[in-house]
Each structure stands twice: as C-alpha cells, then as structure tokens.
C-alpha cells in the first residue's frame, strides 16, 4: 500500500544503520526502532549481561554521553540496578538501557575489596 505521508521511523532507521557502521566494533546490542513520543523515531538498545557497566561505559563514551544509574524493585525480595544512556545522535534520540540484580554488583564490590 503506497502512502504519501512521511514514515516517522525512517530517520531513526537510517541513523541506526549509520550508528552501526560507525561503531561496528562496539559490543552488539539488540536495537529497536520506536515511534513513541509523538511518532518520532527513537532507537532503543538493550542487552542482557551479568554486569552491564563495561558495555554501557563503552557506548556512552562513543556517543559522548554519560551513564545514569538507578534502582527499582523487581520482585518482593530483589532489587535491580538500571543503567541508562540517553542522547541525541544525528538528531535522533538514542536510549540504551541495561539492568542487572543489584546483588550482583554488591557481591563484585565485596570481592574487589
């Protein structure tokens, strides 16, 4: 079905191709091109890792952004740490989010001490 209206995700899809070409040597992520927030194309990157901090740091540095950290309750007895990088890259919003059990980070800190 042909349409004459602009495709809201087109810019994000093109930016994702450029991002992956430019940073092809960085750790791979699962990418989702979204049209949330008034049908603007956004890129969301995800990965499932025991400790996402090293991967987040590499992507944040490449994108010229900072990593933010927060915690949230996952179940009644488990808290998760969430790490996020949010920035504009070539006029497209990029958001990378990863999380892990906070207990994993606490045990690694205890081992390092």
GROMACS .gro file of N, CA, C and O in nm:
model
  452
    1UNK      N    1   0.084  -0.117   0.000
    1UNK     CA    2   0.000   0.000   0.000
    1UNK      C    3   0.089   0.124   0.000
    1UNK      O    4   0.169   0.144   0.090
    2UNK      N    5   0.079   0.204  -0.099
    2UNK     CA    6   0.160   0.325  -0.111
    2UNK      C    7   0.098   0.436  -0.027
    2UNK      O    8  -0.023   0.447  -0.015
    3UNK      N    9   0.185   0.519   0.028
    3UNK     CA   10   0.137   0.631   0.108
    3UNK      C   11   0.223   0.753   0.077
    3UNK      O   12   0.340   0.741   0.047
    4UNK      N   13   0.162   0.869   0.087
    4UNK     CA   14   0.237   0.991   0.060
    4UNK      C   15   0.282   1.058   0.189
    4UNK      O   16   0.354   1.156   0.185
    5UNK      N   17   0.240   1.006   0.306
    5UNK     CA   18   0.281   1.066   0.432
    5UNK      C   19   0.420   1.017   0.469
    5UNK      O   20   0.459   0.905   0.437
    6UNK      N   21   0.497   1.101   0.538
    6UNK     CA   22   0.633   1.060   0.576
    6UNK      C   23   0.629   0.946   0.676
    6UNK      O   24   0.538   0.933   0.757
    7UNK      N   25   0.729   0.860   0.669
    7UNK     CA   26   0.740   0.748   0.761
    7UNK      C   27   0.817   0.797   0.884
    7UNK      O   28   0.934   0.834   0.873
    8UNK      N   29   0.753   0.796   0.999
    8UNK     CA   30   0.813   0.853   1.119
    8UNK      C   31   0.940   0.781   1.161
    8UNK      O   32   1.027   0.840   1.222
    9UNK      N   33   0.952   0.654   1.131
    9UNK     CA   34   1.068   0.578   1.175
    9UNK      C   35   1.183   0.582   1.075
    9UNK      O   36   1.291   0.532   1.105
   10UNK      N   37   1.163   0.640   0.960
   10UNK     CA   38   1.266   0.638   0.856
   10UNK      C   39   1.397   0.701   0.903
   10UNK      O   40   1.505   0.644   0.885
   11UNK      N   41   1.389   0.819   0.963
   11UNK     CA   42   1.510   0.886   1.010
   11UNK      C   43   1.584   0.804   1.114
   11UNK      O   44   1.707   0.796   1.113
   12UNK      N   45   1.509   0.742   1.205
   12UNK     CA   46   1.572   0.658   1.307
   12UNK      C   47   1.636   0.535   1.245
   12UNK      O   48   1.744   0.493   1.286
   13UNK      N   49   1.571   0.476   1.147
   13UNK     CA   50   1.626   0.357   1.081
   13UNK      C   51   1.756   0.391   1.008
   13UNK      O   52   1.855   0.318   1.016
   14UNK      N   53   1.758   0.504   0.940
   14UNK     CA   54   1.879   0.548   0.870
   14UNK      C   55   1.990   0.577   0.972
   14UNK      O   56   2.105   0.538   0.953
   15UNK      N   57   1.954   0.643   1.082
   15UNK     CA   58   2.053   0.674   1.185
   15UNK      C   59   2.108   0.545   1.246
   15UNK      O   60   2.228   0.537   1.276
   16UNK      N   61   2.024   0.444   1.264
   16UNK     CA   62   2.072   0.317   1.319
   16UNK      C   63   2.174   0.252   1.226
   16UNK      O   64   2.278   0.205   1.271
   17UNK      N   65   2.148   0.255   1.097
   17UNK     CA   66   2.245   0.199   1.000
   17UNK      C   67   2.377   0.275   1.011
   17UNK      O   68   2.485   0.215   1.016
   18UNK      N   69   2.370   0.407   1.018
   18UNK     CA   70   2.492   0.487   1.029
   18UNK      C   71   2.565   0.461   1.161
   18UNK      O   72   2.687   0.449   1.165
   19UNK      N   73   2.487   0.449   1.269
   19UNK     CA   74   2.544   0.421   1.401
   19UNK      C   75   2.619   0.289   1.401
   19UNK      O   76   2.733   0.279   1.449
   20UNK      N   77   2.558   0.186   1.343
   20UNK     CA   78   2.622   0.055   1.342
   20UNK      C   79   2.742   0.050   1.249
   20UNK      O   80   2.838  -0.024   1.274
   21UNK      N   81   2.741   0.128   1.142
   21UNK     CA   82   2.859   0.136   1.056
   21UNK      C   83   2.973   0.207   1.128
   21UNK      O   84   3.088   0.163   1.124
   22UNK      N   85   2.941   0.317   1.193
   22UNK     CA   86   3.044   0.398   1.258
   22UNK      C   87   3.101   0.330   1.382
   22UNK      O   88   3.219   0.342   1.412
   23UNK      N   89   3.017   0.258   1.456
   23UNK     CA   90   3.059   0.195   1.581
   23UNK      C   91   3.046   0.043   1.573
   23UNK      O   92   3.012  -0.022   1.670
   24UNK      N   93   3.076  -0.013   1.459
   24UNK     CA   94   3.063  -0.157   1.438
   24UNK      C   95   3.152  -0.243   1.526
   24UNK      O   96   3.126  -0.361   1.544
   25UNK      N   97   3.256  -0.183   1.584
   25UNK     CA   98   3.346  -0.261   1.669
   25UNK      C   99   3.302  -0.261   1.815
   25UNK      O  100   3.364  -0.328   1.898
   26UNK      N  101   3.195  -0.190   1.849
   26UNK     CA  102   3.147  -0.187   1.986
   26UNK      C  103   3.063  -0.312   2.016
   26UNK      O  104   3.015  -0.378   1.924
   27UNK      N  105   3.045  -0.343   2.144
   27UNK     CA  106   2.964  -0.461   2.178
   27UNK      C  107   2.825  -0.452   2.114
   27UNK      O  108   2.763  -0.346   2.117
   28UNK      N  109   2.778  -0.563   2.058
   28UNK     CA  110   2.647  -0.560   1.993
   28UNK      C  111   2.534  -0.547   2.094
   28UNK      O  112   2.544  -0.594   2.208
   29UNK      N  113   2.429  -0.480   2.051
   29UNK     CA  114   2.309  -0.463   2.131
   29UNK      C  115   2.189  -0.507   2.049
   29UNK      O  116   2.196  -0.515   1.927
   30UNK      N  117   2.080  -0.535   2.117
   30UNK     CA  118   1.952  -0.556   2.050
   30UNK      C  119   1.892  -0.417   2.031
   30UNK      O  120   1.875  -0.342   2.126
   31UNK      N  121   1.863  -0.380   1.905
   31UNK     CA  122   1.812  -0.246   1.876
   31UNK      C  123   1.665  -0.253   1.837
   31UNK      O  124   1.623  -0.343   1.766
   32UNK      N  125   1.593  -0.153   1.879
   32UNK     CA  126   1.452  -0.140   1.845
   32UNK      C  127   1.431   0.002   1.795
   32UNK      O  128   1.471   0.098   1.861
   33UNK      N  129   1.371   0.015   1.679
   33UNK     CA  130   1.336   0.147   1.627
   33UNK      C  131   1.192   0.172   1.669
   33UNK      O  132   1.102   0.097   1.634
   34UNK      N  133   1.173   0.277   1.744
   34UNK     CA  134   1.042   0.305   1.803
   34UNK      C  135   0.984   0.433   1.744
   34UNK      O  136   1.056   0.517   1.692
   35UNK      N  137   0.855   0.446   1.757
   35UNK     CA  138   0.790   0.570   1.714
   35UNK      C  139   0.710   0.630   1.829
   35UNK      O  140   0.607   0.691   1.809
   36UNK      N  141   0.759   0.614   1.949
   36UNK     CA  142   0.693   0.673   2.066
   36UNK      C  143   0.712   0.823   2.067
   36UNK      O  144   0.793   0.878   1.992
   37UNK      N  145   0.642   0.887   2.155
   37UNK     CA  146   0.654   1.030   2.177
   37UNK      C  147   0.629   1.110   2.050
   37UNK      O  148   0.720   1.159   1.985
   38UNK      N  149   0.504   1.118   2.017
   38UNK     CA  150   0.460   1.196   1.901
   38UNK      C  151   0.515   1.144   1.769
   38UNK      O  152   0.551   1.220   1.680
   39UNK      N  153   0.528   1.015   1.761
   39UNK     CA  154   0.567   0.949   1.637
   39UNK      C  155   0.706   0.986   1.588
   39UNK      O  156   0.735   0.984   1.471
   40UNK      N  157   0.791   1.020   1.682
   40UNK     CA  158   0.930   1.049   1.647
   40UNK      C  159   1.006   0.918   1.652
   40UNK      O  160   0.986   0.836   1.739
   41UNK      N  161   1.095   0.896   1.559
   41UNK     CA  162   1.174   0.773   1.561
   41UNK      C  163   1.280   0.779   1.670
   41UNK      O  164   1.355   0.875   1.679
   42UNK      N  165   1.284   0.679   1.753
   42UNK     CA  166   1.383   0.666   1.858
   42UNK      C  167   1.453   0.533   1.843
   42UNK      O  168   1.398   0.438   1.787
   43UNK      N  169   1.573   0.525   1.894
   43UNK     CA  170   1.647   0.398   1.895
   43UNK      C  171   1.664   0.354   2.039
   43UNK      O  172   1.706   0.431   2.124
   44UNK      N  173   1.630   0.230   2.065
   44UNK     CA  174   1.646   0.174   2.199
   44UNK      C  175   1.739   0.054   2.189
   44UNK      O  176   1.712  -0.038   2.114
   45UNK      N  177   1.846   0.058   2.264
   45UNK     CA  178   1.939  -0.053   2.266
   45UNK      C  179   1.929  -0.130   2.396
   45UNK      O  180   1.913  -0.071   2.502
   46UNK      N  181   1.936  -0.262   2.388
   46UNK     CA  182   1.925  -0.347   2.507
   46UNK      C  183   2.029  -0.457   2.500
   46UNK      O  184   2.070  -0.498   2.392
   47UNK      N  185   2.065  -0.510   2.614
   47UNK     CA  186   2.150  -0.629   2.621
   47UNK      C  187   2.124  -0.696   2.754
   47UNK      O  188   2.084  -0.631   2.851
   48UNK      N  189   2.147  -0.824   2.760
   48UNK     CA  190   2.131  -0.899   2.884
   48UNK      C  191   2.269  -0.948   2.926
   48UNK      O  192   2.326  -1.036   2.863
   49UNK      N  193   2.323  -0.887   3.031
   49UNK     CA  194   2.458  -0.919   3.077
   49UNK      C  195   2.459  -0.930   3.228
   49UNK      O  196   2.383  -0.861   3.296
   50UNK      N  197   2.548  -1.012   3.284
   50UNK     CA  198   2.558  -1.019   3.430
   50UNK      C  199   2.593  -0.884   3.492
   50UNK      O  200   2.540  -0.847   3.595
   51UNK      N  201   2.686  -0.812   3.431
   51UNK     CA  202   2.724  -0.678   3.476
   51UNK      C  203   2.733  -0.589   3.352
   51UNK      O  204   2.830  -0.595   3.277
   52UNK      N  205   2.633  -0.505   3.330
   52UNK     CA  206   2.631  -0.425   3.208
   52UNK      C  207   2.720  -0.301   3.211
   52UNK      O  208   2.735  -0.233   3.109
   53UNK      N  209   2.782  -0.270   3.322
   53UNK     CA  210   2.857  -0.144   3.333
   53UNK      C  211   2.968  -0.127   3.230
   53UNK      O  212   2.979  -0.018   3.171
   54UNK      N  213   3.051  -0.229   3.200
   54UNK     CA  214   3.155  -0.208   3.099
   54UNK      C  215   3.099  -0.176   2.960
   54UNK      O  216   3.150  -0.087   2.890
   55UNK      N  217   2.994  -0.246   2.920
   55UNK     CA  218   2.933  -0.220   2.788
   55UNK      C  219   2.870  -0.082   2.785
   55UNK      O  220   2.883  -0.007   2.688
   56UNK      N  221   2.802  -0.045   2.893
   56UNK     CA  222   2.741   0.088   2.899
   56UNK      C  223   2.846   0.197   2.889
   56UNK      O  224   2.827   0.297   2.821
   57UNK      N  225   2.958   0.178   2.956
   57UNK     CA  226   3.065   0.279   2.953
   57UNK      C  227   3.120   0.297   2.813
   57UNK      O  228   3.145   0.410   2.768
   58UNK      N  229   3.138   0.188   2.739
   58UNK     CA  230   3.191   0.196   2.602
   58UNK      C  231   3.093   0.270   2.511
   58UNK      O  232   3.133   0.358   2.435
   59UNK      N  233   2.965   0.235   2.519
   59UNK     CA  234   2.866   0.303   2.435
   59UNK      C  235   2.851   0.450   2.474
   59UNK      O  236   2.839   0.537   2.388
   60UNK      N  237   2.853   0.479   2.604
   60UNK     CA  238   2.841   0.618   2.649
   60UNK      C  239   2.957   0.702   2.596
   60UNK      O  240   2.937   0.814   2.547
   61UNK      N  241   3.077   0.647   2.603
   61UNK     CA  242   3.194   0.721   2.553
   61UNK      C  243   3.182   0.745   2.403
   61UNK      O  244   3.207   0.855   2.354
   62UNK      N  245   3.142   0.644   2.329
   62UNK     CA  246   3.130   0.658   2.183
   62UNK      C  247   3.026   0.762   2.145
   62UNK      O  248   3.045   0.837   2.049
   63UNK      N  249   2.918   0.769   2.222
   63UNK     CA  250   2.810   0.862   2.190
   63UNK      C  251   2.827   0.997   2.259
   63UNK      O  252   2.744   1.086   2.241
   64UNK      N  253   2.933   1.013   2.337
   64UNK     CA  254   2.956   1.140   2.406
   64UNK      C  255   2.851   1.167   2.511
   64UNK      O  256   2.810   1.281   2.531
   65UNK      N  257   2.808   1.063   2.580
   65UNK     CA  258   2.703   1.076   2.681
   65UNK      C  259   2.753   1.022   2.814
   65UNK      O  260   2.866   0.975   2.824
   66UNK      N  261   2.669   1.032   2.915
   66UNK     CA  262   2.703   0.978   3.046
   66UNK      C  263   2.605   0.867   3.082
   66UNK      O  264   2.492   0.864   3.033
   67UNK      N  265   2.651   0.779   3.168
   67UNK     CA  266   2.566   0.670   3.216
   67UNK      C  267   2.499   0.715   3.346
   67UNK      O  268   2.566   0.765   3.436
   68UNK      N  269   2.369   0.698   3.353
   68UNK     CA  270   2.297   0.722   3.478
   68UNK      C  271   2.261   0.588   3.538
   68UNK      O  272   2.242   0.489   3.468
   69UNK      N  273   2.251   0.586   3.670
   69UNK     CA  274   2.219   0.462   3.740
   69UNK      C  275   2.104   0.486   3.836
   69UNK      O  276   2.097   0.590   3.901
   70UNK      N  277   2.014   0.390   3.842
   70UNK     CA  278   1.904   0.394   3.937
   70UNK      C  279   1.873   0.252   3.981
   70UNK      O  280   1.932   0.157   3.929
   71UNK      N  281   1.785   0.239   4.077
   71UNK     CA  282   1.744   0.107   4.123
   71UNK      C  283   1.593   0.098   4.122
   71UNK      O  284   1.523   0.199   4.135
   72UNK      N  285   1.542  -0.024   4.105
   72UNK     CA  286   1.398  -0.045   4.110
   72UNK      C  287   1.369  -0.183   4.166
   72UNK      O  288   1.448  -0.275   4.149
   73UNK      N  289   1.257  -0.197   4.236
   73UNK     CA  290   1.220  -0.329   4.287
   73UNK      C  291   1.171  -0.417   4.174
   73UNK      O  292   1.087  -0.376   4.094
   74UNK      N  293   1.227  -0.536   4.165
   74UNK     CA  294   1.187  -0.630   4.061
   74UNK      C  295   1.085  -0.729   4.113
   74UNK      O  296   0.985  -0.756   4.050
   75UNK      N  297   1.113  -0.785   4.228
   75UNK     CA  298   1.020  -0.873   4.297
   75UNK      C  299   1.017  -0.828   4.442
   75UNK      O  300   1.086  -0.732   4.479
   76UNK      N  301   0.942  -0.896   4.524
   76UNK     CA  302   0.934  -0.857   4.665
   76UNK      C  303   1.069  -0.859   4.735
   76UNK      O  304   1.092  -0.783   4.828
   77UNK      N  305   1.158  -0.946   4.693
   77UNK     CA  306   1.286  -0.958   4.763
   77UNK      C  307   1.408  -0.928   4.676
   77UNK      O  308   1.520  -0.954   4.716
   78UNK      N  309   1.387  -0.875   4.557
   78UNK     CA  310   1.502  -0.850   4.469
   78UNK      C  311   1.494  -0.708   4.412
   78UNK      O  312   1.391  -0.665   4.364
   79UNK      N  313   1.608  -0.639   4.420
   79UNK     CA  314   1.620  -0.504   4.365
   79UNK      C  315   1.716  -0.511   4.246
   79UNK      O  316   1.816  -0.581   4.250
   80UNK      N  317   1.681  -0.439   4.142
   80UNK     CA  318   1.766  -0.435   4.023
   80UNK      C  319   1.830  -0.298   4.009
   80UNK      O  320   1.772  -0.197   4.045
   81UNK      N  321   1.951  -0.298   3.957
   81UNK     CA  322   2.020  -0.175   3.920
   81UNK      C  323   1.996  -0.153   3.771
   81UNK      O  324   2.007  -0.246   3.692
   82UNK      N  325   1.961  -0.032   3.736
   82UNK     CA  326   1.938   0.001   3.595
   82UNK      C  327   2.039   0.108   3.552
   82UNK      O  328   2.062   0.204   3.624
   83UNK      N  329   2.095   0.088   3.436
   83UNK     CA  330   2.191   0.182   3.379
   83UNK      C  331   2.134   0.233   3.248
   83UNK      O  332   2.078   0.155   3.169
   84UNK      N  333   2.146   0.363   3.222
   84UNK     CA  334   2.088   0.420   3.101
   84UNK      C  335   2.183   0.523   3.041
   84UNK      O  336   2.254   0.594   3.111
   85UNK      N  337   2.182   0.527   2.909
   85UNK     CA  338   2.250   0.631   2.831
   85UNK      C  339   2.143   0.691   2.743
   85UNK      O  340   2.074   0.619   2.671
   86UNK      N  341   2.126   0.822   2.750
   86UNK     CA  342   2.029   0.891   2.666
   86UNK      C  343   2.097   1.010   2.602
   86UNK      O  344   2.162   1.089   2.669
   87UNK      N  345   2.083   1.020   2.470
   87UNK     CA  346   2.146   1.130   2.399
   87UNK      C  347   2.079   1.148   2.264
   87UNK      O  348   2.000   1.065   2.220
   88UNK      N  349   2.110   1.257   2.198
   88UNK     CA  350   2.072   1.276   2.058
   88UNK      C  351   2.193   1.243   1.974
   88UNK      O  352   2.303   1.291   2.001
   89UNK      N  353   2.173   1.162   1.874
   89UNK     CA  354   2.281   1.128   1.781
   89UNK      C  355   2.227   1.152   1.641
   89UNK      O  356   2.131   1.088   1.599
   90UNK      N  357   2.285   1.249   1.572
   90UNK     CA  358   2.239   1.288   1.439
   90UNK      C  359   2.089   1.316   1.438
   90UNK      O  360   2.014   1.268   1.355
   91UNK      N  361   2.047   1.393   1.537
   91UNK     CA  362   1.908   1.438   1.552
   91UNK      C  363   1.809   1.327   1.582
   91UNK      O  364   1.689   1.345   1.568
   92UNK      N  365   1.857   1.211   1.624
   92UNK     CA  366   1.770   1.100   1.662
   92UNK      C  367   1.798   1.066   1.808
   92UNK      O  368   1.914   1.056   1.849
   93UNK      N  369   1.692   1.053   1.885
   93UNK     CA  370   1.708   1.018   2.025
   93UNK      C  371   1.754   0.874   2.036
   93UNK      O  372   1.693   0.783   1.978
   94UNK      N  373   1.862   0.852   2.111
   94UNK     CA  374   1.914   0.718   2.135
   94UNK      C  375   1.905   0.692   2.285
   94UNK      O  376   1.948   0.775   2.365
   95UNK      N  377   1.849   0.579   2.319
   95UNK     CA  378   1.838   0.539   2.460
   95UNK      C  379   1.885   0.395   2.471
   95UNK      O  380   1.832   0.307   2.403
   96UNK      N  381   1.985   0.373   2.555
   96UNK     CA  382   2.036   0.239   2.581
   96UNK      C  383   2.009   0.211   2.729
   96UNK      O  384   2.047   0.291   2.815
   97UNK      N  385   1.943   0.102   2.756
   97UNK     CA  386   1.907   0.067   2.894
   97UNK      C  387   1.948  -0.077   2.920
   97UNK      O  388   1.921  -0.166   2.840
   98UNK      N  389   2.015  -0.099   3.032
   98UNK     CA  390   2.052  -0.233   3.075
   98UNK      C  391   2.033  -0.241   3.225
   98UNK      O  392   2.046  -0.140   3.295
   99UNK      N  393   2.003  -0.360   3.272
   99UNK     CA  394   1.986  -0.377   3.416
   99UNK      C  395   2.040  -0.512   3.460
   99UNK      O  396   2.063  -0.601   3.377
  100UNK      N  397   2.061  -0.524   3.590
  100UNK     CA  398   2.106  -0.650   3.649
  100UNK      C  399   2.066  -0.648   3.796
  100UNK      O  400   2.038  -0.541   3.852
  101UNK      N  401   2.064  -0.764   3.859
  101UNK     CA  402   2.033  -0.765   4.002
  101UNK      C  403   2.135  -0.682   4.080
  101UNK      O  404   2.256  -0.693   4.057
  102UNK      N  405   2.088  -0.598   4.169
  102UNK     CA  406   2.179  -0.516   4.248
  102UNK      C  407   2.272  -0.601   4.333
  102UNK      O  408   2.385  -0.562   4.360
  103UNK      N  409   2.227  -0.720   4.370
  103UNK     CA  410   2.310  -0.810   4.449
  103UNK      C  411   2.436  -0.852   4.373
  103UNK      O  412   2.541  -0.873   4.434
  104UNK      N  413   2.429  -0.861   4.242
  104UNK     CA  414   2.547  -0.896   4.161
  104UNK      C  415   2.653  -0.787   4.176
  104UNK      O  416   2.771  -0.817   4.195
  105UNK      N  417   2.612  -0.662   4.172
  105UNK     CA  418   2.706  -0.553   4.185
  105UNK      C  419   2.764  -0.547   4.326
  105UNK      O  420   2.882  -0.521   4.343
  106UNK      N  421   2.680  -0.573   4.426
  106UNK     CA  422   2.727  -0.570   4.566
  106UNK      C  423   2.828  -0.681   4.590
  106UNK      O  424   2.930  -0.660   4.657
  107UNK      N  425   2.804  -0.800   4.532
  107UNK     CA  426   2.898  -0.910   4.553
  107UNK      C  427   3.030  -0.884   4.481
  107UNK      O  428   3.136  -0.919   4.531
  108UNK      N  429   3.027  -0.818   4.365
  108UNK     CA  430   3.151  -0.786   4.294
  108UNK      C  431   3.230  -0.680   4.371
  108UNK      O  432   3.352  -0.686   4.374
  109UNK      N  433   3.161  -0.585   4.432
  109UNK     CA  434   3.229  -0.484   4.511
  109UNK      C  435   3.296  -0.547   4.632
  109UNK      O  436   3.409  -0.514   4.667
  110UNK      N  437   3.228  -0.643   4.695
  110UNK     CA  438   3.285  -0.711   4.813
  110UNK      C  439   3.408  -0.793   4.773
  110UNK      O  440   3.508  -0.796   4.846
  111UNK      N  441   3.405  -0.857   4.656
  111UNK     CA  442   3.519  -0.936   4.609
  111UNK      C  443   3.637  -0.846   4.579
  111UNK      O  444   3.752  -0.879   4.608
  112UNK      N  445   3.612  -0.729   4.520
  112UNK     CA  446   3.720  -0.638   4.483
  112UNK      C  447   3.788  -0.577   4.606
  112UNK      O  448   3.903  -0.539   4.602
  113UNK      N  449   3.715  -0.565   4.715
  113UNK     CA  450   3.770  -0.503   4.838
  113UNK      C  451   3.857  -0.595   4.912
  113UNK      O  452   3.951  -0.644   4.911
   0.00000   0.00000   0.00000
